Amino acid sequence: MSTSAPEKVTNALLSVQDVHADVAGQPVLQGLSLDVREGEFVAVLGHNGAGKSTLLRALLGLTPTKSGSIHLRGEDITSASTPRIVDSGVALVPQQRGYFENLSVNDNLSFGERGSGRITRADVLEMFPILQTRGDQLVGTMSGGQRQMVAISIALMSSPDLLMLDEPSVGLQPNLVDTVMQVAQRLNAEYGMTVILVEQNIEKVLQVAKRVAVINRGRIMLDQPVEKVTADEIWRLL
Ligand SMILES: Nc1ncnc2c1ncn2[C@@H]1O[C@H](COP(=O)(O)OP(=O)(O)OP(=O)(O)O)[C@@H](O)[C@H]1O
Ligand SMILES: [Mg+2]
């Protein structure tokens, strides 16, 4: 009898199998399965409260799972600590306040610095030129858009292989939404980074992502390459 793992576990960078997780005693993830291969750009959509942030938090070890498994490069990280998962190359830009208001931009970036150093401070500042002259500024005194750039920069300073962005464009001006989307796309295309993007803006998602997954009632209801889905189909599932 063969003892090898199923192909989708060994080939996927990330493999989420039948995960259940509660938040505040209520079931949120209810048998969620999702595989993400190296170099993919997957958008995760779902209505408010569907469990998108809970999924990303569970992947980073911030929300405990009740059952199911999470593998990274074939290694079981279901119960791994957050620092270990970050050291394995996973970074999250959280939905809110992924930065330290009372620290300068430079100190925020230093906080995120770890890992291989494949992505340098210069790389990050080249992606967000507005931050180049703001090194000593306290992040709490910056605009919402600039703060979000700092939050993404902190995540990038760990040179992640898998970058997870939780609604990074919410509340931003349209031009900044485009900046954030372009940076995500560039990280995927030029740096080969695998990206999971949680977003509400379906039209934008269909422009930048390669694959779309829709969460409803704590499970994946649709999982397709972007060219095989329309915005209308997605709306119907939300
Ligand atoms: N701190 C909390 N206390 C109680 N319930 C919570 C808490 N955080 C989340 N929840 C609940 O858990 C469920 C899933 O929340 P989650 O944040 O994962 O949803 P989401 O899909 O990210 O939604 P949104 O689009 O609003 O960000 C929701 O029903 C939410 O009300
Ligand atoms: Mg959320």
Short mmCIF file of C-alpha atoms and ligand atoms in Angstrom, two decimals:
data_model
loop_
_atom_site.label_atom_id
_atom_site.label_comp_id
_atom_site.label_asym_id
_atom_site.label_seq_id
_atom_site.Cartn_x
_atom_site.Cartn_y
_atom_site.Cartn_z
CA MET A 1 0.00 0.00 0.00
CA SER A 2 1.31 3.46 -0.87
CA THR A 3 2.04 5.70 2.08
CA SER A 4 2.73 8.85 0.05
CA ALA A 5 0.67 11.93 0.83
CA PRO A 6 -2.01 13.01 -1.64
CA GLU A 7 -0.55 14.95 -4.57
CA LYS A 8 -2.34 18.16 -3.67
CA VAL A 9 -0.67 18.25 -0.24
CA THR A 10 2.86 17.70 -1.52
CA ASN A 11 2.60 20.06 -4.49
CA ALA A 12 0.84 22.93 -2.78
CA LEU A 13 2.72 25.68 -0.98
CA LEU A 14 -0.28 25.87 1.32
CA SER A 15 -2.86 23.17 1.86
CA VAL A 16 -5.89 23.76 4.06
CA GLN A 17 -7.97 20.63 4.60
CA ASP A 18 -11.43 20.58 6.22
CA VAL A 19 -10.60 23.23 8.82
CA HIS A 20 -13.10 24.10 11.53
CA ALA A 21 -12.54 27.09 13.82
CA ASP A 22 -14.74 29.02 16.25
CA VAL A 23 -14.65 32.70 17.12
CA ALA A 24 -16.13 33.76 20.47
CA GLY A 25 -17.70 30.31 20.83
CA GLN A 26 -19.48 30.48 17.46
CA PRO A 27 -18.54 28.27 14.49
CA VAL A 28 -16.92 30.37 11.74
CA LEU A 29 -14.77 28.09 9.59
CA GLN A 30 -16.89 25.02 8.95
CA GLY A 31 -14.98 22.56 6.83
CA LEU A 32 -12.90 24.96 4.80
CA SER A 33 -10.46 23.47 2.27
CA LEU A 34 -8.15 25.44 0.00
CA ASP A 35 -4.89 24.66 -1.79
CA VAL A 36 -2.55 27.41 -2.94
CA ARG A 37 0.39 26.64 -5.19
CA GLU A 38 3.70 28.49 -5.29
CA GLY A 39 3.44 31.69 -7.32
CA GLU A 40 -0.35 31.88 -7.33
CA PHE A 41 -2.33 35.06 -6.70
CA VAL A 42 -5.58 34.02 -5.05
CA ALA A 43 -8.33 36.47 -4.15
CA VAL A 44 -10.60 35.44 -1.30
CA LEU A 45 -14.05 37.01 -1.36
CA GLY A 46 -17.07 36.70 0.91
CA HIS A 47 -19.70 38.82 2.61
CA ASN A 48 -19.10 40.56 5.93
CA GLY A 49 -18.61 38.00 8.68
CA ALA A 50 -18.11 35.11 6.24
CA GLY A 51 -14.85 34.13 7.90
CA LYS A 52 -12.21 35.67 5.61
CA SER A 53 -10.15 37.27 8.39
CA THR A 54 -10.61 34.19 10.56
CA LEU A 55 -9.11 32.08 7.76
CA LEU A 56 -6.05 34.33 7.43
CA ARG A 57 -5.64 34.45 11.21
CA ALA A 58 -5.89 30.66 11.42
CA LEU A 59 -3.22 30.34 8.72
CA LEU A 60 -0.90 32.47 10.84
CA GLY A 61 -1.69 30.54 14.04
CA LEU A 62 -3.60 33.45 15.59
CA THR A 63 -6.96 31.67 15.67
CA PRO A 64 -6.82 28.05 16.88
CA THR A 65 -8.42 25.39 14.72
CA LYS A 66 -10.75 22.76 16.20
CA SER A 67 -10.16 20.18 13.50
CA GLY A 68 -8.72 19.78 10.04
CA SER A 69 -5.16 20.49 8.95
CA ILE A 70 -2.95 23.22 7.52
CA HIS A 71 0.24 22.27 5.68
CA LEU A 72 2.93 24.64 4.42
CA ARG A 73 5.28 23.06 1.85
CA GLY A 74 3.96 19.69 3.03
CA GLU A 75 4.80 20.40 6.67
CA ASP A 76 1.99 20.31 9.23
CA ILE A 77 1.64 23.79 10.77
CA THR A 78 -1.89 23.30 12.10
CA SER A 79 -0.81 23.88 15.70
CA ALA A 80 2.41 25.80 15.06
CA SER A 81 3.11 29.09 16.84
CA THR A 82 2.79 32.37 14.98
CA PRO A 83 6.54 33.16 15.19
CA ARG A 84 7.34 29.77 13.69
CA ILE A 85 4.85 30.30 10.87
CA VAL A 86 6.29 33.77 10.18
CA ASP A 87 9.80 32.28 10.16
CA SER A 88 8.54 29.73 7.64
CA GLY A 89 7.84 32.59 5.24
CA VAL A 90 4.24 33.65 5.86
CA ALA A 91 3.25 37.29 6.48
CA LEU A 92 -0.12 38.91 7.13
CA VAL A 93 -1.17 42.50 6.61
CA PRO A 94 -4.08 42.53 9.07
CA GLN A 95 -7.44 44.14 8.35
CA GLN A 96 -6.80 46.93 10.81
CA ARG A 97 -3.81 48.68 12.30
CA GLY A 98 -0.99 46.54 11.04
CA TYR A 99 1.52 49.14 12.26
CA PHE A 100 2.70 50.93 15.40
CA GLU A 101 1.32 54.46 15.58
CA ASN A 102 3.81 55.61 18.18
CA LEU A 103 6.87 54.49 16.24
CA SER A 104 8.53 56.14 13.24
CA VAL A 105 8.31 54.67 9.75
CA ASN A 106 11.92 53.47 10.08
CA ASP A 107 11.23 51.75 13.40
CA ASN A 108 8.08 50.12 12.01
CA LEU A 109 10.13 48.72 9.14
CA SER A 110 12.83 47.51 11.53
CA PHE A 111 10.16 45.67 13.53
CA GLY A 112 9.25 43.66 10.46
CA GLU A 113 12.86 42.87 9.51
CA ARG A 114 13.59 39.14 9.70
CA GLY A 115 14.04 36.17 7.46
CA SER A 116 16.27 35.90 4.41
CA GLY A 117 16.56 39.60 3.61
CA ARG A 118 15.60 38.78 0.02
CA ILE A 119 13.47 41.92 0.09
CA THR A 120 15.46 44.90 1.32
CA ARG A 121 14.40 48.18 2.85
CA ALA A 122 15.43 49.80 -0.44
CA ASP A 123 13.08 47.47 -2.35
CA VAL A 124 10.20 48.39 -0.05
CA LEU A 125 10.89 52.12 -0.32
CA GLU A 126 11.10 51.83 -4.09
CA MET A 127 7.60 50.32 -4.06
CA PHE A 128 6.24 53.07 -1.82
CA PRO A 129 8.27 56.21 -2.76
CA ILE A 130 6.12 58.41 -0.50
CA LEU A 131 7.73 56.70 2.51
CA GLN A 132 11.28 57.57 1.37
CA THR A 133 11.25 61.03 2.91
CA ARG A 134 9.13 60.03 5.92
CA GLY A 135 11.57 57.77 7.76
CA ASP A 136 11.48 59.73 11.01
CA GLN A 137 7.76 60.52 10.96
CA LEU A 138 5.50 58.89 13.56
CA VAL A 139 3.07 56.61 11.76
CA GLY A 140 0.18 57.90 13.89
CA THR A 141 0.55 61.30 12.22
CA MET A 142 0.25 59.90 8.68
CA SER A 143 -2.78 59.56 6.38
CA GLY A 144 -4.75 56.32 6.20
CA GLY A 145 -3.17 55.46 2.86
CA GLN A 146 0.36 56.05 4.11
CA ARG A 147 -0.34 53.93 7.21
CA GLN A 148 -1.53 51.10 4.99
CA MET A 149 1.71 51.37 3.00
CA VAL A 150 3.63 51.08 6.26
CA ALA A 151 1.57 48.01 7.22
CA ILE A 152 2.37 46.33 3.91
CA SER A 153 6.03 47.37 4.22
CA ILE A 154 6.32 45.74 7.66
CA ALA A 155 5.03 42.47 6.19
CA LEU A 156 7.43 42.71 3.26
CA MET A 157 10.43 43.26 5.53
CA SER A 158 10.18 39.58 6.52
CA SER A 159 10.71 38.62 2.84
CA PRO A 160 7.68 36.32 2.88
CA ASP A 161 7.09 33.57 0.35
CA LEU A 162 3.36 33.83 1.10
CA LEU A 163 1.88 37.28 1.61
CA MET A 164 -1.67 37.54 2.95
CA LEU A 165 -3.44 40.89 2.63
CA ASP A 166 -6.71 41.42 4.52
CA GLU A 167 -8.79 44.06 2.73
CA PRO A 168 -5.80 46.37 2.20
CA SER A 169 -7.73 48.87 0.09
CA VAL A 170 -10.66 49.55 2.42
CA GLY A 171 -11.07 53.26 3.09
CA LEU A 172 -8.37 54.31 0.62
CA GLN A 173 -8.76 56.89 -2.15
CA PRO A 174 -9.18 55.29 -5.60
CA ASN A 175 -5.61 56.15 -6.71
CA LEU A 176 -4.20 54.54 -3.58
CA VAL A 177 -6.37 51.47 -4.12
CA ASP A 178 -4.68 51.16 -7.50
CA THR A 179 -1.24 51.62 -5.93
CA VAL A 180 -1.88 48.83 -3.42
CA MET A 181 -3.25 46.51 -6.12
CA GLN A 182 -0.29 47.23 -8.40
CA VAL A 183 2.17 46.51 -5.59
CA ALA A 184 0.44 43.19 -4.86
CA GLN A 185 0.56 42.30 -8.54
CA ARG A 186 4.22 43.30 -8.79
CA LEU A 187 5.19 41.25 -5.76
CA ASN A 188 3.56 38.27 -7.41
CA ALA A 189 4.94 38.83 -10.92
CA GLU A 190 8.43 40.20 -10.22
CA TYR A 191 9.30 38.70 -6.85
CA GLY A 192 7.45 35.41 -7.37
CA MET A 193 5.63 35.92 -4.13
CA THR A 194 2.50 33.86 -3.55
CA VAL A 195 -0.35 36.22 -2.65
CA ILE A 196 -3.67 35.67 -0.89
CA LEU A 197 -5.73 38.84 -1.15
CA VAL A 198 -8.97 39.28 0.80
CA GLU A 199 -10.99 41.97 -0.93
CA GLN A 200 -14.49 43.41 -1.25
CA ASN A 201 -13.83 45.11 -4.58
CA ILE A 202 -14.73 42.37 -7.05
CA GLU A 203 -13.90 44.36 -10.17
CA LYS A 204 -10.38 45.13 -8.89
CA VAL A 205 -9.87 41.53 -7.84
CA LEU A 206 -10.71 40.26 -11.29
CA GLN A 207 -8.07 42.62 -12.72
CA VAL A 208 -5.19 41.54 -10.49
CA ALA A 209 -5.76 38.01 -9.16
CA LYS A 210 -5.22 34.78 -11.06
CA ARG A 211 -7.71 32.76 -9.06
CA VAL A 212 -10.82 33.57 -7.06
CA ALA A 213 -12.16 31.72 -4.02
CA VAL A 214 -15.47 32.64 -2.43
CA ILE A 215 -16.21 31.84 1.22
CA ASN A 216 -19.77 31.39 2.35
CA ARG A 217 -20.83 29.95 5.71
CA GLY A 218 -17.24 29.09 6.53
CA ARG A 219 -16.61 26.98 3.42
CA ILE A 220 -15.24 27.62 -0.05
CA MET A 221 -18.23 27.81 -2.38
CA LEU A 222 -16.36 28.66 -5.57
CA ASP A 223 -12.70 28.26 -6.53
CA GLN A 224 -11.83 29.12 -10.13
CA PRO A 225 -9.23 30.81 -12.31
CA VAL A 226 -10.34 34.43 -12.85
CA GLU A 227 -10.89 33.90 -16.56
CA LYS A 228 -13.58 31.32 -15.77
CA VAL A 229 -15.72 33.51 -13.49
CA THR A 230 -17.68 36.72 -13.90
CA ALA A 231 -18.44 39.41 -11.34
CA ASP A 232 -22.13 38.43 -11.57
CA GLU A 233 -21.40 34.82 -10.66
CA ILE A 234 -19.41 35.96 -7.64
CA TRP A 235 -22.13 38.40 -6.54
CA ARG A 236 -24.67 35.58 -6.57
CA LEU A 237 -22.57 33.61 -4.10
CA LEU A 238 -22.00 36.43 -1.63
N1 LIG B 1 -13.65 39.59 18.43
C1 LIG B 1 -14.80 39.00 18.06
N2 LIG B 1 -15.76 38.74 18.96
C2 LIG B 1 -16.90 38.14 18.58
N3 LIG B 1 -17.18 37.75 17.34
C3 LIG B 1 -16.27 38.00 16.41
C4 LIG B 1 -15.01 38.63 16.70
N4 LIG B 1 -14.31 38.72 15.56
C5 LIG B 1 -15.08 38.19 14.58
N5 LIG B 1 -16.24 37.75 15.09
C6 LIG B 1 -17.30 37.09 14.35
O1 LIG B 1 -16.73 36.00 13.64
C7 LIG B 1 -17.34 35.85 12.36
C8 LIG B 1 -16.28 35.84 11.29
O2 LIG B 1 -15.58 37.05 11.32
P1 LIG B 1 -14.44 37.43 10.29
O3 LIG B 1 -13.79 38.62 10.87
O4 LIG B 1 -13.60 36.24 9.99
O5 LIG B 1 -15.27 37.79 8.99
P2 LIG B 1 -14.82 38.50 7.64
O6 LIG B 1 -15.26 37.62 6.53
O7 LIG B 1 -13.39 38.85 7.72
O8 LIG B 1 -15.73 39.81 7.65
P3 LIG B 1 -15.41 41.32 7.18
O9 LIG B 1 -15.64 41.36 5.70
O10 LIG B 1 -16.43 42.13 7.92
O11 LIG B 1 -14.01 41.66 7.57
C9 LIG B 1 -18.33 37.00 12.24
O12 LIG B 1 -19.62 36.50 12.53
C10 LIG B 1 -17.90 37.98 13.29
O13 LIG B 1 -19.01 38.69 13.78
MG MG B 2 -12.39 40.56 7.79
#
